[in-house]
PDB file of C-alpha atoms in Angstrom:
ATOM      1  CA  MET A   1     175.915 138.135-142.383  1.00  0.00           C
ATOM      2  CA  PHE A   2     175.687 135.536-145.272  1.00  0.00           C
ATOM      3  CA  GLU A   3     179.260 134.249-145.019  1.00  0.00           C
ATOM      4  CA  GLU A   4     178.896 134.133-141.145  1.00  0.00           C
ATOM      5  CA  LYS A   5     175.795 132.046-141.626  1.00  0.00           C
ATOM      6  CA  LEU A   6     177.230 129.690-144.202  1.00  0.00           C
ATOM      7  CA  ASP A   7     180.445 129.278-141.713  1.00  0.00           C
ATOM      8  CA  ALA A   8     177.895 128.396-138.942  1.00  0.00           C
ATOM      9  CA  LEU A   9     176.290 125.879-141.368  1.00  0.00           C
ATOM     10  CA  SER A  10     179.674 124.308-142.187  1.00  0.00           C
ATOM     11  CA  GLN A  11     180.450 124.144-138.317  1.00  0.00           C
ATOM     12  CA  MET A  12     176.969 122.399-137.802  1.00  0.00           C
ATOM     13  CA  LEU A  13     177.484 119.935-140.391  1.00  0.00           C
ATOM     14  CA  ALA A  14     180.743 118.969-138.942  1.00  0.00           C
ATOM     15  CA  GLU A  15     179.175 118.639-135.300  1.00  0.00           C
ATOM     16  CA  HIS A  16     176.310 116.643-136.825  1.00  0.00           C
ATOM     17  CA  ILE A  17     178.758 114.074-138.425  1.00  0.00           C
ATOM     18  CA  ALA A  18     180.559 113.704-134.944  1.00  0.00           C
ATOM     19  CA  MET A  19     177.393 112.993-132.894  1.00  0.00           C
ATOM     20  CA  PRO A  20     176.361 109.244-132.630  1.00  0.00           C
ATOM     21  CA  PHE A  21     172.783 108.538-134.136  1.00  0.00           C
ATOM     22  CA  PRO A  22     170.554 108.063-131.209  1.00  0.00           C
ATOM     23  CA  PRO A  23     170.456 104.477-129.962  1.00  0.00           C
ATOM     24  CA  GLY A  24     167.133 102.766-130.711  1.00  0.00           C
ATOM     25  CA  PHE A  25     165.976 105.230-133.342  1.00  0.00           C
ATOM     26  CA  ARG A  26     166.846 103.121-136.341  1.00  0.00           C
ATOM     27  CA  SER A  27     163.560 101.564-137.991  1.00  0.00           C
ATOM     28  CA  LEU A  28     161.635 104.125-135.695  1.00  0.00           C
ATOM     29  CA  ASP A  29     158.658 106.304-136.793  1.00  0.00           C
ATOM     30  CA  ILE A  30     157.801 109.195-134.895  1.00  0.00           C
ATOM     31  CA  GLU A  31     154.565 111.412-136.006  1.00  0.00           C
ATOM     32  CA  ASP A  32     154.711 108.947-139.218  1.00  0.00           C
ATOM     33  CA  GLN A  33     158.465 110.219-139.971  1.00  0.00           C
ATOM     34  CA  ASP A  34     160.990 107.614-140.333  1.00  0.00           C
ATOM     35  CA  MET A  35     163.694 109.011-137.904  1.00  0.00           C
ATOM     36  CA  VAL A  36     166.668 107.762-140.113  1.00  0.00           C
ATOM     37  CA  MET A  37     165.451 109.517-143.150  1.00  0.00           C
ATOM     38  CA  LEU A  38     164.570 112.622-141.339  1.00  0.00           C
ATOM     39  CA  ASP A  39     167.975 112.869-140.304  1.00  0.00           C
ATOM     40  CA  ALA A  40     169.457 112.042-143.713  1.00  0.00           C
ATOM     41  CA  ASN A  41     167.156 114.365-145.357  1.00  0.00           C
ATOM     42  CA  ALA A  42     167.957 117.339-143.260  1.00  0.00           C
ATOM     43  CA  TYR A  43     171.834 116.725-143.549  1.00  0.00           C
ATOM     44  CA  GLY A  44     171.452 116.375-147.516  1.00  0.00           C
ATOM     45  CA  TYR A  45     169.638 119.489-147.589  1.00  0.00           C
ATOM     46  CA  ALA A  46     172.079 121.485-145.403  1.00  0.00           C
ATOM     47  CA  LEU A  47     175.109 119.985-147.441  1.00  0.00           C
ATOM     48  CA  GLY A  48     173.353 120.975-150.724  1.00  0.00           C
ATOM     49  CA  VAL A  49     172.898 124.588-149.444  1.00  0.00           C
ATOM     50  CA  ARG A  50     176.467 124.524-148.263  1.00  0.00           C
ATOM     51  CA  LYS A  51     177.565 123.596-151.858  1.00  0.00           C
ATOM     52  CA  GLY A  52     175.661 125.911-153.667  1.00  0.00           C
ATOM     53  CA  PRO A  53     172.213 127.164-154.423  1.00  0.00           C
ATOM     54  CA  LEU A  54     169.210 124.767-154.248  1.00  0.00           C
ATOM     55  CA  ASP A  55     166.653 124.391-157.270  1.00  0.00           C
ATOM     56  CA  GLU A  56     163.103 125.469-156.695  1.00  0.00           C
ATOM     57  CA  GLN A  57     162.168 121.984-155.732  1.00  0.00           C
ATOM     58  CA  ARG A  58     164.745 121.076-153.186  1.00  0.00           C
ATOM     59  CA  GLY A  59     164.246 124.598-151.726  1.00  0.00           C
ATOM     60  CA  GLU A  60     160.640 123.814-151.167  1.00  0.00           C
ATOM     61  CA  GLY A  61     161.545 120.419-149.580  1.00  0.00           C
ATOM     62  CA  LEU A  62     163.854 122.024-147.223  1.00  0.00           C
ATOM     63  CA  ILE A  63     161.028 124.430-146.161  1.00  0.00           C
ATOM     64  CA  ARG A  64     158.679 121.520-145.692  1.00  0.00           C
ATOM     65  CA  LEU A  65     161.289 119.623-143.879  1.00  0.00           C
ATOM     66  CA  THR A  66     161.859 122.325-141.286  1.00  0.00           C
ATOM     67  CA  ALA A  67     158.103 122.331-140.346  1.00  0.00           C
ATOM     68  CA  VAL A  68     158.055 118.471-139.797  1.00  0.00           C
ATOM     69  CA  PHE A  69     160.244 119.064-136.793  1.00  0.00           C
ATOM     70  CA  GLU A  70     157.289 121.091-135.055  1.00  0.00           C
ATOM     71  CA  ASN A  71     155.448 117.750-134.705  1.00  0.00           C
ATOM     72  CA  VAL A  72     158.231 115.320-134.187  1.00  0.00           C
ATOM     73  CA  LEU A  73     160.563 117.117-131.584  1.00  0.00           C
ATOM     74  CA  PRO A  74     157.733 117.231-128.789  1.00  0.00           C
ATOM     75  CA  ALA A  75     157.126 113.345-129.404  1.00  0.00           C
ATOM     76  CA  ILE A  76     160.575 112.420-128.614  1.00  0.00           C
ATOM     77  CA  ASP A  77     160.994 110.897-125.251  1.00  0.00           C
ATOM     78  CA  ASP A  78     164.728 110.454-124.967  1.00  0.00           C
ATOM     79  CA  GLU A  79     167.025 113.219-123.849  1.00  0.00           C
ATOM     80  CA  TYR A  80     169.791 112.550-126.110  1.00  0.00           C
ATOM     81  CA  ALA A  81     167.601 112.027-129.114  1.00  0.00           C
ATOM     82  CA  THR A  82     165.738 115.290-128.197  1.00  0.00           C
ATOM     83  CA  ARG A  83     169.323 117.027-128.240  1.00  0.00           C
ATOM     84  CA  TYR A  84     170.354 115.313-131.492  1.00  0.00           C
ATOM     85  CA  TYR A  85     167.117 116.104-133.290  1.00  0.00           C
ATOM     86  CA  THR A  86     167.134 119.622-131.967  1.00  0.00           C
ATOM     87  CA  HIS A  87     170.559 120.172-133.576  1.00  0.00           C
ATOM     88  CA  VAL A  88     169.189 118.576-136.741  1.00  0.00           C
ATOM     89  CA  ARG A  89     166.288 120.903-136.944  1.00  0.00           C
ATOM     90  CA  ASP A  90     168.490 123.929-135.967  1.00  0.00           C
ATOM     91  CA  MET A  91     170.705 122.995-138.782  1.00  0.00           C
ATOM     92  CA  ALA A  92     167.888 122.648-141.480  1.00  0.00           C
ATOM     93  CA  VAL A  93     166.484 126.018-140.372  1.00  0.00           C
ATOM     94  CA  LEU A  94     170.168 127.720-140.538  1.00  0.00           C
ATOM     95  CA  ALA A  95     170.158 125.935-144.157  1.00  0.00           C
ATOM     96  CA  ALA A  96     166.893 127.644-144.974  1.00  0.00           C
ATOM     97  CA  GLU A  97     168.061 131.056-143.656  1.00  0.00           C
ATOM     98  CA  VAL A  98     171.187 130.726-145.774  1.00  0.00           C
ATOM     99  CA  GLU A  99     169.390 129.633-148.898  1.00  0.00           C
ATOM    100  CA  THR A 100     167.074 132.756-148.372  1.00  0.00           C
ATOM    101  CA  LEU A 101     170.081 135.169-148.063  1.00  0.00           C
ATOM    102  CA  ARG A 102     171.618 133.439-150.972  1.00  0.00           C
ATOM    103  CA  GLY A 103     168.481 134.643-152.840  1.00  0.00           C
ATOM    104  CA  ARG A 104     168.860 138.320-152.041  1.00  0.00           C
TER     105      ARG A 104
END
């Protein structure tokens, strides 16, 4: 189970890199979140999980980040950006799942 999820996370990271950043979302804040930083933080955490276990502080940061998407996603009014950030959220959630499995 762990290896399958880790492979899926690697695939999601590759897909993310291939997706263009949503036009008009640079320098945009939604629900007090800088959309570029939200994207970068999610990718950074996911990449960190793929490389190895996160320290306690980064693990807690990843969990907090996944919760941010609950406010941000409903406030996005662009179809492509919604797909993009849903993928980013799913990647962060999967990274959190991998991190939890790693701790067992």
